GROMACS .gro file of N, CA and C in nm:
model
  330
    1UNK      N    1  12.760   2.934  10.363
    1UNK     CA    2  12.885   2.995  10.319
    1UNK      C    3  12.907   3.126  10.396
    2UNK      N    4  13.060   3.122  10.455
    2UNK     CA    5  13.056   3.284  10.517
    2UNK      C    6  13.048   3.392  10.434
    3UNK      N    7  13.023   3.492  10.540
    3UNK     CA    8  13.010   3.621  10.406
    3UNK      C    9  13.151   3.678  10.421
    4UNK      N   10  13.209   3.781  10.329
    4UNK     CA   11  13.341   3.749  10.298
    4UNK      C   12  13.366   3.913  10.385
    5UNK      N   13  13.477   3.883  10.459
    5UNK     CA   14  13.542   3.955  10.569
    5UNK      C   15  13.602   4.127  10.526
    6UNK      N   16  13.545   4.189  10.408
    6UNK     CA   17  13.551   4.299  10.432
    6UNK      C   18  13.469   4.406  10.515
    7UNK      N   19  13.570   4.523  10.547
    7UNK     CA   20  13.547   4.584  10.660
    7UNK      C   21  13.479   4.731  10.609
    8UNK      N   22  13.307   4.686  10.520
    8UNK     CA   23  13.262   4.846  10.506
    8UNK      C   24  13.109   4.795  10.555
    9UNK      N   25  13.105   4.758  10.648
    9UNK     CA   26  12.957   4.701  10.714
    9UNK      C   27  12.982   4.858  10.832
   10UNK      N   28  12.819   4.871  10.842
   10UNK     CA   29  12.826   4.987  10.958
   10UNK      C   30  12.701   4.974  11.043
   11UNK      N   31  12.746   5.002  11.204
   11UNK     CA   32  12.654   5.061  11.264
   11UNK      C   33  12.616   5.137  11.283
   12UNK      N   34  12.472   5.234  11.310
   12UNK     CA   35  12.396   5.321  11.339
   12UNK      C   36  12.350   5.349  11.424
   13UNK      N   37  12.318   5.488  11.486
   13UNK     CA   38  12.212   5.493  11.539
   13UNK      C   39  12.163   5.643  11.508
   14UNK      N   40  12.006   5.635  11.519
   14UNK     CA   41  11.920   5.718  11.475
   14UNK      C   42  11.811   5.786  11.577
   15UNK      N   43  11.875   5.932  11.643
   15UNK     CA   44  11.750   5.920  11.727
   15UNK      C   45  11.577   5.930  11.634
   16UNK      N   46  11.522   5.924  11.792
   16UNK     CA   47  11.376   5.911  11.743
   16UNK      C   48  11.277   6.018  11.806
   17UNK      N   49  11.218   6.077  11.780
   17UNK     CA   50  11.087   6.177  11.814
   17UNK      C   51  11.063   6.111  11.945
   18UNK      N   52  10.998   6.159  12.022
   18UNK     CA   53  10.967   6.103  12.184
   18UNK      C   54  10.796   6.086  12.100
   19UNK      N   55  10.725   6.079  12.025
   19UNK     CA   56  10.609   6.113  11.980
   19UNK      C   57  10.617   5.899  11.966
   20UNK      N   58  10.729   5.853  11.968
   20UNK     CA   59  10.738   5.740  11.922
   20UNK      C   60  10.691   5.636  12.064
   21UNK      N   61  10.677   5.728  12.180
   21UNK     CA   62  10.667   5.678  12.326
   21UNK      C   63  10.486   5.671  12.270
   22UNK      N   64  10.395   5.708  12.207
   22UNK     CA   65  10.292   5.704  12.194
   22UNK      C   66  10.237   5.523  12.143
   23UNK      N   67  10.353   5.474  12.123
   23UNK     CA   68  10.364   5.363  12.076
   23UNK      C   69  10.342   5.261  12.126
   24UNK      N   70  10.238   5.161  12.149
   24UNK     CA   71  10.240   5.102  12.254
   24UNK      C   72  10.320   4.998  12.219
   25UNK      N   73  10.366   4.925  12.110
   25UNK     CA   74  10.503   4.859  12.067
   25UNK      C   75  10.618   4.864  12.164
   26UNK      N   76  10.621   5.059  12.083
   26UNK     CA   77  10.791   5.083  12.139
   26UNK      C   78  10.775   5.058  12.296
   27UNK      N   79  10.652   5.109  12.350
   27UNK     CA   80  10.647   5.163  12.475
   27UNK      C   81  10.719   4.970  12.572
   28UNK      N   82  10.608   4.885  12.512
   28UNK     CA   83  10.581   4.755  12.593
   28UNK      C   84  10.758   4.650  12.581
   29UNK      N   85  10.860   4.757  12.452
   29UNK     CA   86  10.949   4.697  12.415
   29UNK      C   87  11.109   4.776  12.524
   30UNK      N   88  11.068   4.881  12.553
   30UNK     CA   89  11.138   4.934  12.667
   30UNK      C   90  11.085   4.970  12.801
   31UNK      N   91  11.052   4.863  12.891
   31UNK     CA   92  10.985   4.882  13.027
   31UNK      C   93  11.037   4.980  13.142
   32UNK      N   94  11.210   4.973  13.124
   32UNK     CA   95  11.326   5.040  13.179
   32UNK      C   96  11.329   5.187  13.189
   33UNK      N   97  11.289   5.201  13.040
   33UNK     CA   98  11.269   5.350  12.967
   33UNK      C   99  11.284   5.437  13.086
   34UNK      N  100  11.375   5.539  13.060
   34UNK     CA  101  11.385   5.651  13.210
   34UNK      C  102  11.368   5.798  13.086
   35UNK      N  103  11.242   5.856  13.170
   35UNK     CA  104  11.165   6.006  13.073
   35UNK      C  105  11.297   6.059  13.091
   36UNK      N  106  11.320   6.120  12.974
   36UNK     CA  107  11.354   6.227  12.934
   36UNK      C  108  11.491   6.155  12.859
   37UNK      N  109  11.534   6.069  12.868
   37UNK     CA  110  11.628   5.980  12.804
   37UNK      C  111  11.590   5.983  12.657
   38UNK      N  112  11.699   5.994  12.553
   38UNK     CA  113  11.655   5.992  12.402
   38UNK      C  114  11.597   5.838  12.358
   39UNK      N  115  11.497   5.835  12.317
   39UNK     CA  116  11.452   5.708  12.183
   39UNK      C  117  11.539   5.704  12.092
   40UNK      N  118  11.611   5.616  12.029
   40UNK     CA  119  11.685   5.579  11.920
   40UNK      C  120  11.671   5.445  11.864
   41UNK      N  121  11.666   5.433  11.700
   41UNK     CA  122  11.691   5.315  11.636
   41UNK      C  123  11.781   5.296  11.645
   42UNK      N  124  11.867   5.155  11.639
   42UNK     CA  125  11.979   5.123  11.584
   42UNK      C  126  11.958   5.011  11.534
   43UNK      N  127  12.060   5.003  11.424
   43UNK     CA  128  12.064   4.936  11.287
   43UNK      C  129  12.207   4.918  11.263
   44UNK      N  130  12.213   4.853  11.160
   44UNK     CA  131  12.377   4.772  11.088
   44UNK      C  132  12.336   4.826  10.927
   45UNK      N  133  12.416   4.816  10.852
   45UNK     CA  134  12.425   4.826  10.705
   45UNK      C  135  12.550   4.821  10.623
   46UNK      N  136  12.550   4.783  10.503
   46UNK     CA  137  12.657   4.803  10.427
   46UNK      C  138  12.703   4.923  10.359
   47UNK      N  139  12.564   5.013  10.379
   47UNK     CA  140  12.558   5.157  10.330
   47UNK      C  141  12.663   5.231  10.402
   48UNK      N  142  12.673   5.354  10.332
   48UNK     CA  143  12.699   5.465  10.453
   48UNK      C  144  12.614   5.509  10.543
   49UNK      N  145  12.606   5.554  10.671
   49UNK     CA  146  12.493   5.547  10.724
   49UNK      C  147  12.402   5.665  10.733
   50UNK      N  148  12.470   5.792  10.654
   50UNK     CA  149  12.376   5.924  10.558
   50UNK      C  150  12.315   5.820  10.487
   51UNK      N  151  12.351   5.736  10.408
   51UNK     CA  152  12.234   5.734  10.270
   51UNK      C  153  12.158   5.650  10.360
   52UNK      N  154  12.171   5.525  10.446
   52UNK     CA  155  12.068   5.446  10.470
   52UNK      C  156  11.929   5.519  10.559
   53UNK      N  157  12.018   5.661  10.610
   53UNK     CA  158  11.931   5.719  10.663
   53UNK      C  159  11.834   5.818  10.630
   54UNK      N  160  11.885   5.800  10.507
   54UNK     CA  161  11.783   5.894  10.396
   54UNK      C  162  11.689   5.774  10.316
   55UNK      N  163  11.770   5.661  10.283
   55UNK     CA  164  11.615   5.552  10.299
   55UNK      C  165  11.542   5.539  10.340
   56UNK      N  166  11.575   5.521  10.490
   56UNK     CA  167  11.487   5.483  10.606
   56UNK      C  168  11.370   5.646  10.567
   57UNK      N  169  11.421   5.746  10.577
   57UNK     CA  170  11.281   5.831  10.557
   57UNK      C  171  11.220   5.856  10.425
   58UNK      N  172  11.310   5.819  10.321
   58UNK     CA  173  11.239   5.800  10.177
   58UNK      C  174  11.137   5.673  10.157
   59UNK      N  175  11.116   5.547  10.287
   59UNK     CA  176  11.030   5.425  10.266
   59UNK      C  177  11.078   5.365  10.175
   60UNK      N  178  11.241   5.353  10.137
   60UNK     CA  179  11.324   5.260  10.055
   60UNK      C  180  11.361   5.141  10.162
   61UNK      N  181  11.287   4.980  10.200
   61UNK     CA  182  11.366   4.916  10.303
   61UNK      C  183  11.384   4.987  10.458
   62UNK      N  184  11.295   5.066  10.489
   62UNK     CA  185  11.277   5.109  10.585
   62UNK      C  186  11.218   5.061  10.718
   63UNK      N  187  11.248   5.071  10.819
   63UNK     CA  188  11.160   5.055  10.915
   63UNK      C  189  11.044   5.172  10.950
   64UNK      N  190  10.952   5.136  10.994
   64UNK     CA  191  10.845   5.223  11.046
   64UNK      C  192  10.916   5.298  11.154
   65UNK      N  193  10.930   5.294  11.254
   65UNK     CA  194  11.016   5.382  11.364
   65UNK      C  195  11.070   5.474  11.288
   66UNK      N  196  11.210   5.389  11.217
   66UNK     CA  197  11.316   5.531  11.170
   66UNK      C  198  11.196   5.616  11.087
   67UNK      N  199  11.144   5.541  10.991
   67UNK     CA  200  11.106   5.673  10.892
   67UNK      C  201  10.982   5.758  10.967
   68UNK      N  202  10.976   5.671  11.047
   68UNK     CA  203  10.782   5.822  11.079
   68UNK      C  204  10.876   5.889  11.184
   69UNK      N  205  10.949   5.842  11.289
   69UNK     CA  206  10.994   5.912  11.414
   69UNK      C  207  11.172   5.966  11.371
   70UNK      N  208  11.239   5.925  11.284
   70UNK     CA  209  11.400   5.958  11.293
   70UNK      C  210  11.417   6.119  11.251
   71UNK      N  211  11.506   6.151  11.358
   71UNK     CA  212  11.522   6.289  11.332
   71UNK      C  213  11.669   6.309  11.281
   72UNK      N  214  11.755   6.232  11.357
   72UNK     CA  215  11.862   6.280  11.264
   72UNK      C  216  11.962   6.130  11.337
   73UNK      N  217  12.082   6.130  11.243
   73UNK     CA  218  12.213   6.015  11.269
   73UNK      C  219  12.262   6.083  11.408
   74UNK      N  220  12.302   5.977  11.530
   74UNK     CA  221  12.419   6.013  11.642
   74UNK      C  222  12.526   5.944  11.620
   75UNK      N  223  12.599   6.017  11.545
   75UNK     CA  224  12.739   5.962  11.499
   75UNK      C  225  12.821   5.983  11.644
   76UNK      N  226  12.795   6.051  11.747
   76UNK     CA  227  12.904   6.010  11.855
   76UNK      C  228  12.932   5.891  11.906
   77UNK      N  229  12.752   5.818  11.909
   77UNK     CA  230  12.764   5.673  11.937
   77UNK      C  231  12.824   5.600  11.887
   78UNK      N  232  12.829   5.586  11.767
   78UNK     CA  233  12.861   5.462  11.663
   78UNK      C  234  12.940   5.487  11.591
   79UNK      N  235  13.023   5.662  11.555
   79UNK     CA  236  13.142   5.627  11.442
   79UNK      C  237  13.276   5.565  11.460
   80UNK      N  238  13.278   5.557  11.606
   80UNK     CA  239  13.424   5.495  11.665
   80UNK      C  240  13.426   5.345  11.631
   81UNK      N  241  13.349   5.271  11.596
   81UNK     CA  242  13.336   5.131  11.567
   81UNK      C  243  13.363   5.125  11.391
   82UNK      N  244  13.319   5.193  11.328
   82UNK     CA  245  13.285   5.214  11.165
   82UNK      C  246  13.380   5.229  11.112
   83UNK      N  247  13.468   5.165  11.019
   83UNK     CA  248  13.346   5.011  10.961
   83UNK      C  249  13.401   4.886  11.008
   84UNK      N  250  13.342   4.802  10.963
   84UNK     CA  251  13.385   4.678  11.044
   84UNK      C  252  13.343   4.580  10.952
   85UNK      N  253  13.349   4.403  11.013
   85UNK     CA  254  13.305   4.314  10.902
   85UNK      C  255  13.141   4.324  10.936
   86UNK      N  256  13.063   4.237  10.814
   86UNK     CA  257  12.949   4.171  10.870
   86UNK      C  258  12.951   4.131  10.986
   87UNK      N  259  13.017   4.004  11.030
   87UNK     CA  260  13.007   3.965  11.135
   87UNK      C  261  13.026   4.052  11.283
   88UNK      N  262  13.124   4.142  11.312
   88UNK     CA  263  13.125   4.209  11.352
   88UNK      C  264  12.990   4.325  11.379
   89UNK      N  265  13.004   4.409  11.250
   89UNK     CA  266  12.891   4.456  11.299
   89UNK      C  267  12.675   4.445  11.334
   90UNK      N  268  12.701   4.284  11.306
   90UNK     CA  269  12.587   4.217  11.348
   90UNK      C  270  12.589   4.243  11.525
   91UNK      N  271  12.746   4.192  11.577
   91UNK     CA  272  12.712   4.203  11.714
   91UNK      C  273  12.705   4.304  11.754
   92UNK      N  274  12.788   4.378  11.708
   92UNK     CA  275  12.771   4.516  11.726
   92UNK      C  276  12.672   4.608  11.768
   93UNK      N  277  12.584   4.559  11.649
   93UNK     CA  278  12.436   4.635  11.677
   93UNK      C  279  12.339   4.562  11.789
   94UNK      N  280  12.351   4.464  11.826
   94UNK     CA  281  12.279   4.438  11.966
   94UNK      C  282  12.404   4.473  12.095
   95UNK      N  283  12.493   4.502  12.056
   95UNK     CA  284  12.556   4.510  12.168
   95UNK      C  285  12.551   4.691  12.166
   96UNK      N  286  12.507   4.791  12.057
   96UNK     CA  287  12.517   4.877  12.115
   96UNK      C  288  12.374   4.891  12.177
   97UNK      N  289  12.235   4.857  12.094
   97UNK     CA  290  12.102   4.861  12.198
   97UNK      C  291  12.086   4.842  12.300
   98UNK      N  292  12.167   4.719  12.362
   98UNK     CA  293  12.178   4.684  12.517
   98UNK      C  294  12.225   4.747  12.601
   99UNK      N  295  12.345   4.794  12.538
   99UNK     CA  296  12.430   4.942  12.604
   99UNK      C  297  12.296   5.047  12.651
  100UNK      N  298  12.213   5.083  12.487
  100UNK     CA  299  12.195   5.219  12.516
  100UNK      C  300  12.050   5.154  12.624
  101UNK      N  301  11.994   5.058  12.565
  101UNK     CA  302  11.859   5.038  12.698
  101UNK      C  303  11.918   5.025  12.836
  102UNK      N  304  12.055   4.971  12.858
  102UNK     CA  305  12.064   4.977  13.040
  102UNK      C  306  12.090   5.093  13.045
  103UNK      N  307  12.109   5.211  12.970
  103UNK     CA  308  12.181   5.332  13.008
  103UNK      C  309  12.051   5.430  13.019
  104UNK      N  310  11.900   5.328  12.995
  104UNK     CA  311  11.762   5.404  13.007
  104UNK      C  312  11.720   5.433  12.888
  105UNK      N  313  11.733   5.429  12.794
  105UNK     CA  314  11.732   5.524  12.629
  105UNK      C  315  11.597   5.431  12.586
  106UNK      N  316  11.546   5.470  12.532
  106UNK     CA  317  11.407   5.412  12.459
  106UNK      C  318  11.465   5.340  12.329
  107UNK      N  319  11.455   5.208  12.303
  107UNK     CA  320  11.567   5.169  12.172
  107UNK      C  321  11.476   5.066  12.108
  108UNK      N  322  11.478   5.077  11.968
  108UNK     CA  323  11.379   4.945  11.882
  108UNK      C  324  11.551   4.949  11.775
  109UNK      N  325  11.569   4.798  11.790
  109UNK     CA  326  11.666   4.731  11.704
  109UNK      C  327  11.599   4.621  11.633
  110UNK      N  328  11.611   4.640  11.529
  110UNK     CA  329  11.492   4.548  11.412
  110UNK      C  330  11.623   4.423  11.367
   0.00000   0.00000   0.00000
């Protein structure tokens, strides 16, 4: 069954501590990686993306990245899209990681 076409789904992104390059995960998951380029999560949600980002470091449904490494929301990236449907912002969120990894950025999209 589709999910139903309202428009308060959101994308994110969250930078990340460079402490997260210690990672041999993150590290083996961005080969591209150009130093000095920011690490960032990005993510989708139905939340606003303050509260999901106060989950993510409260260990409410969190990922490991955001909560040990997230320092704060980059709303320049992602508020021009917000909000959108589910569907939408499913692609969304791999289409902005791909963006930000060819652009060099260190990126884990869960």
């Amino acid at each position: 069954m589709p999910r139903p076409s309202r428009k308060h789904y959101h994308v994110y992104v969250i930078e990340l501590s460079k402490d997260v390059l210690y990672e041999k995960r993150f590290r083996k998951s961005n080969p591209d990686y150009i130093p000095g380029k920011p690490c960032v999560y990005v993510g989708m949600t139905g939340l606003d993306p303050d509260l999901r980002f106060d989950k993510h470091k409260a260990g409410i449904q969190s990922n490991r990245y955001a909560r040990e490494f997230g320092l704060h929301l980059l709303p320049e990236i992602y508020a021009a899209y917000n909000p959108m449907s589910y569907d939408d912002a499913r692609d969304m969120e791999v289409e902005v990681a791909i963006d930000l990894r060819e652009a060099g950025y260190g990126v884990w999209q869960a």
